[in-house]
Amino acid sequence: SSWISWFLGIKGNEYLCRVPIDYIQETFNQMGLEYFTETLQVILNPGFDSSLDWVFGDEEKWYGMIHARYIMSERGVDNMHQKYEREDFEVCPKLSCRQKALPVGPSDVWVKSNVKIFCPRCNDTQPHQRH
């Protein structure tokens, strides 16, 4: 499988959506993102084997940054909306609510904060519960 499939399958990455290859390859979408050519080659590798293939260490961060851009695009919003409707995300942990909730990143600085869950009914954020 690909690096992207492997990465999305890691526990804790269930909130991420698959960023289409054509979106990743589009030079405009990469603008301002620093990376080594090898990093992008690993991410786009269709035959990635985590036990054999070399990883440079920036792949997760770079995918996170391109993901953040993608989910703000029309296609990304549609993708996240489908995940919301399928209830791929958690529900509000308040027993009196149980509304479908959305993942939110309180900071756009890499590894500064953990994902939280936003409940549109309660208009409140809660810590991420899945482990």
XYZ file of N, CA and C in Angstrom:
393
model
N 0.841 -1.191 0.000
C 0.000 0.000 0.000
C 0.879 1.246 0.000
N 0.271 2.373 -0.150
C 0.991 3.635 -0.230
C 1.353 4.156 1.159
N 2.245 5.135 1.203
C 2.594 5.774 2.472
C 1.350 6.404 3.073
N 0.532 7.049 2.239
C -0.681 7.714 2.731
C -1.613 6.697 3.380
N -1.842 5.559 2.748
C -2.697 4.522 3.337
C -2.125 4.039 4.662
N -0.819 3.810 4.692
C -0.158 3.383 5.925
C -0.342 4.430 7.018
N -0.093 5.689 6.687
C -0.180 6.776 7.664
C -1.603 6.961 8.183
N -2.587 6.924 7.300
C -3.984 7.096 7.718
C -4.468 5.929 8.565
N -3.809 4.779 8.442
C -4.186 3.611 9.222
C -3.601 3.583 10.624
N -2.721 4.509 10.942
C -2.128 4.557 12.278
C -3.159 5.052 13.278
N -3.240 4.379 14.407
C -4.174 4.773 15.454
C -3.901 6.218 15.863
N -4.946 7.014 15.926
C -4.818 8.426 16.246
C -4.966 9.322 15.027
N -4.905 8.731 13.831
C -5.032 9.521 12.604
C -6.411 9.383 11.968
N -7.364 8.885 12.716
C -8.693 8.646 12.150
C -9.425 9.925 11.755
N -8.983 11.066 12.253
C -9.627 12.333 11.886
C -9.124 12.881 10.563
N -7.997 12.392 10.120
C -7.445 12.870 8.856
C -8.189 12.252 7.681
N -8.278 13.003 6.611
C -8.874 12.443 5.402
C -7.768 12.257 4.364
N -8.072 11.479 3.385
C -7.110 11.191 2.326
C -7.053 12.399 1.394
N -5.896 13.022 1.336
C -5.691 14.141 0.418
C -5.382 13.546 -0.954
N -6.151 13.912 -1.972
C -5.929 13.339 -3.299
C -4.520 13.635 -3.832
N -3.970 12.674 -4.553
C -2.624 12.792 -5.112
C -2.512 14.035 -5.991
N -3.533 14.304 -6.825
C -3.445 15.471 -7.711
C -3.388 16.769 -6.912
N -4.044 16.815 -5.754
C -3.984 17.997 -4.892
C -2.572 18.145 -4.317
N -1.993 17.033 -3.875
C -0.643 17.060 -3.309
C 0.377 17.478 -4.362
N 0.233 16.980 -5.579
C 1.199 17.251 -6.641
C 1.087 18.662 -7.210
N -0.025 19.323 -7.016
C -0.230 20.671 -7.558
C 0.740 21.650 -6.885
N 1.602 22.252 -7.671
C 2.637 23.155 -7.163
C 2.050 24.292 -6.338
N 0.923 24.836 -6.748
C 0.288 25.935 -6.009
C -0.032 25.524 -4.574
N -0.506 24.295 -4.382
C -0.870 23.831 -3.039
C 0.349 23.602 -2.150
N 1.508 23.435 -2.750
C 2.750 23.221 -2.008
C 3.453 24.537 -1.659
N 2.975 25.643 -2.224
C 3.648 26.922 -2.062
C 3.819 27.284 -0.584
N 5.046 27.613 -0.212
C 5.341 28.026 1.159
C 5.607 26.882 2.119
N 5.402 25.644 1.683
C 5.680 24.494 2.535
C 7.101 24.023 2.249
N 7.940 24.054 3.259
C 9.317 23.616 3.074
C 9.394 22.096 3.197
N 10.140 21.496 2.294
C 10.302 20.044 2.337
C 11.441 19.634 1.415
N 11.917 18.456 1.658
C 12.916 17.869 0.769
C 12.190 17.072 -0.301
N 12.744 17.012 -1.490
C 12.147 16.246 -2.577
C 11.893 14.806 -2.149
N 12.810 14.242 -1.350
C 12.667 12.859 -0.877
C 11.426 12.687 -0.011
N 11.078 13.713 0.761
C 9.874 13.652 1.613
C 8.640 13.450 0.752
N 8.513 14.247 -0.283
C 7.369 14.135 -1.181
C 7.378 12.797 -1.917
N 8.560 12.307 -2.266
C 8.653 11.007 -2.938
C 8.143 9.891 -2.038
N 8.447 9.946 -0.748
C 7.959 8.929 0.191
C 6.436 9.005 0.291
N 5.909 10.215 0.454
C 4.457 10.390 0.594
C 3.718 9.880 -0.636
N 4.255 10.117 -1.793
C 3.590 9.722 -3.046
C 3.934 8.314 -3.500
N 4.777 7.604 -2.767
C 5.189 6.254 -3.134
C 3.990 5.301 -3.086
N 3.576 4.735 -4.242
C 2.407 3.846 -4.247
C 2.705 2.458 -3.677
N 3.974 2.131 -3.507
C 4.344 0.797 -3.022
C 5.136 0.862 -1.733
N 4.747 1.725 -0.812
C 5.473 1.924 0.437
C 5.360 0.703 1.344
N 6.466 0.281 1.928
C 6.498 -0.816 2.899
C 7.172 -0.282 4.152
N 6.409 -0.095 5.229
C 6.936 0.537 6.444
C 8.071 -0.254 7.073
N 8.178 -1.525 6.780
C 9.258 -2.321 7.361
C 10.548 -2.236 6.530
N 10.422 -1.771 5.281
C 11.588 -1.742 4.400
C 11.995 -0.341 3.957
N 11.022 0.509 3.705
C 11.306 1.799 3.087
C 11.832 2.819 4.081
N 12.726 3.642 3.588
C 13.327 4.712 4.365
C 12.323 5.850 4.518
N 12.225 6.389 5.730
C 11.385 7.540 6.007
C 12.300 8.650 6.495
N 12.105 9.859 6.018
C 13.006 10.967 6.319
C 12.628 11.721 7.589
N 11.413 11.527 8.092
C 11.015 12.142 9.347
C 10.108 13.350 9.211
N 10.060 13.946 8.025
C 9.219 15.127 7.830
C 7.874 14.795 7.191
N 7.662 13.540 6.847
C 6.457 13.160 6.097
C 5.179 13.468 6.875
N 5.137 13.109 8.158
C 3.925 13.334 8.955
C 3.613 14.824 9.056
N 4.629 15.613 9.338
C 4.428 17.062 9.460
C 3.960 17.645 8.123
N 4.623 17.258 7.033
C 4.263 17.802 5.734
C 2.847 17.392 5.334
N 2.492 16.126 5.572
C 1.133 15.682 5.249
C 0.112 16.453 6.095
N 0.450 16.697 7.354
C -0.438 17.487 8.209
C -0.655 18.888 7.669
N 0.404 19.492 7.153
C 0.281 20.854 6.613
C -0.529 20.876 5.316
N -0.284 19.921 4.427
C -1.049 19.897 3.176
C -2.504 19.501 3.477
N -2.716 18.658 4.492
C -4.070 18.284 4.921
C -4.825 19.510 5.413
N -4.153 20.352 6.204
C -4.795 21.570 6.727
C -5.251 22.471 5.580
N -4.451 22.552 4.535
C -4.847 23.350 3.369
C -5.998 22.688 2.622
N -5.897 21.382 2.461
C -6.917 20.647 1.700
C -8.293 20.766 2.328
N -8.397 20.620 3.647
C -9.721 20.633 4.278
C -10.364 22.022 4.255
N -9.595 23.030 3.859
C -10.157 24.372 3.692
C -10.595 24.611 2.244
N -10.260 23.681 1.349
C -10.674 23.790 -0.051
C -12.085 23.227 -0.198
N -12.714 23.518 -1.314
C -14.072 23.018 -1.554
C -14.129 21.493 -1.496
N -13.167 20.831 -2.153
C -13.127 19.362 -2.139
C -12.900 18.834 -0.725
N -12.020 19.486 0.014
C -11.727 19.056 1.377
C -12.911 19.230 2.313
N -13.617 20.334 2.162
C -14.812 20.568 2.976
C -15.843 19.479 2.699
N -16.028 19.140 1.412
C -16.958 18.066 1.054
C -16.534 16.744 1.686
N -15.228 16.455 1.645
C -14.699 15.216 2.217
C -14.954 15.166 3.722
N -14.658 16.248 4.411
C -14.865 16.286 5.865
C -16.359 16.209 6.202
N -17.193 16.831 5.369
C -18.643 16.767 5.588
C -19.146 15.334 5.469
N -18.631 14.586 4.500
C -19.011 13.183 4.342
C -18.594 12.369 5.576
N -17.392 12.632 6.082
C -16.929 11.932 7.293
C -17.840 12.279 8.484
N -18.267 13.528 8.574
C -19.167 13.968 9.643
C -20.514 13.255 9.526
N -21.067 13.225 8.325
C -22.373 12.584 8.116
C -22.312 11.073 8.378
N -21.191 10.432 8.055
C -21.023 8.995 8.318
C -20.736 8.712 9.791
N -20.577 9.791 10.551
C -20.241 9.700 11.974
C -18.883 9.035 12.182
N -17.914 9.408 11.334
C -16.542 8.940 11.496
C -15.879 9.597 12.697
N -16.432 10.717 13.137
C -15.879 11.438 14.273
C -16.661 11.078 15.530
N -16.183 11.527 16.650
C -16.844 11.246 17.916
C -18.155 12.009 18.032
N -18.950 11.614 19.015
C -20.123 12.395 19.394
C -19.773 13.157 20.664
N -20.546 14.157 20.969
C -20.323 14.948 22.180
C -20.329 14.003 23.385
N -19.339 14.108 24.258
C -19.265 13.200 25.402
C -20.309 13.469 26.493
N -20.996 14.594 26.397
C -22.028 14.902 27.401
C -23.235 13.988 27.171
N -23.614 13.243 28.189
C -24.708 12.283 28.049
C -26.024 12.940 27.657
N -26.221 14.179 28.044
C -27.461 14.878 27.722
C -27.477 15.404 26.285
N -26.367 15.285 25.590
C -26.261 15.853 24.238
C -26.124 14.763 23.175
N -24.969 14.128 23.097
C -24.637 13.062 22.143
C -24.762 13.501 20.677
N -24.632 14.791 20.413
C -24.634 15.347 19.058
C -23.371 14.916 18.320
N -23.467 14.726 16.988
C -22.262 14.491 16.197
C -21.336 15.680 16.395
N -20.049 15.395 16.561
C -19.076 16.448 16.827
C -18.007 16.486 15.741
N -17.203 17.519 15.768
C -16.151 17.730 14.783
C -14.791 17.845 15.456
N -13.749 17.315 14.830
C -12.409 17.509 15.382
C -11.931 18.929 15.083
N -11.243 19.527 16.022
C -10.664 20.852 15.812
C -9.231 20.860 16.335
N -8.411 21.614 15.678
C -7.035 21.821 16.124
C -6.945 23.193 16.751
N -6.732 23.269 18.056
C -6.700 24.572 18.728
C -5.543 25.463 18.286
N -4.538 24.897 17.643
C -3.389 25.682 17.207
C -2.961 25.229 15.817
N -2.412 26.153 15.049
C -1.878 25.770 13.741
C -0.364 25.581 13.801
N 0.182 25.561 15.015
C 1.601 25.290 15.206
C 1.768 23.789 15.406
N 2.680 23.177 14.624
C 2.887 21.731 14.651
C 3.187 21.241 16.055
N 2.499 20.219 16.511
C 2.593 19.534 17.810
C 2.451 20.444 19.027
N 1.840 21.606 18.857
C 1.643 22.501 20.001
C 0.486 22.042 20.878
N -0.535 21.483 20.287
C -1.707 21.072 21.066
C -2.334 19.828 20.446
N -3.136 19.145 21.235
C -3.825 17.946 20.770
C -5.181 18.300 20.169
N -5.670 17.406 19.330
C -6.983 17.579 18.737
C -8.042 17.589 19.837
N -9.011 18.445 19.676
C -10.158 18.492 20.573
C -11.417 18.224 19.745
N -12.507 17.987 20.430
C -13.789 17.716 19.790
C -14.696 18.911 20.016
N -15.271 19.442 18.927
C -16.188 20.573 19.027
C -17.611 20.088 18.821
N -18.482 20.403 19.763
C -19.902 20.065 19.646
C -20.654 21.316 19.203
N -21.289 21.282 18.017
C -22.022 22.454 17.546
C -23.279 22.754 18.375
N -23.842 21.757 19.008
C -25.027 21.979 19.838
C -24.648 22.676 21.148
N -23.600 22.173 21.804
C -23.160 22.751 23.079
C -22.289 23.990 22.876
N -21.786 24.170 21.647
C -20.854 25.247 21.342
C -19.659 25.209 22.299
N -19.096 24.003 22.439
C -18.035 23.777 23.411
C -17.049 22.754 22.850
N -15.813 22.820 23.325
C -14.824 21.827 22.946
C -14.519 20.917 24.133
N -14.217 19.677 23.826
C -13.882 18.667 24.827
C -12.605 17.967 24.379
N -11.877 17.378 25.311
C -10.695 16.596 24.910
C -11.092 15.413 24.040
N -10.219 15.038 23.151
C -10.387 13.868 22.289
C -10.456 12.618 23.161
N -11.449 11.746 22.955
C -11.661 10.574 23.821
C -11.146 9.274 23.251
N -11.087 9.133 21.931
C -10.661 7.854 21.324
C -9.190 7.606 21.567
N -8.864 6.357 21.814
C -7.450 5.992 21.989
C -7.178 4.669 21.322
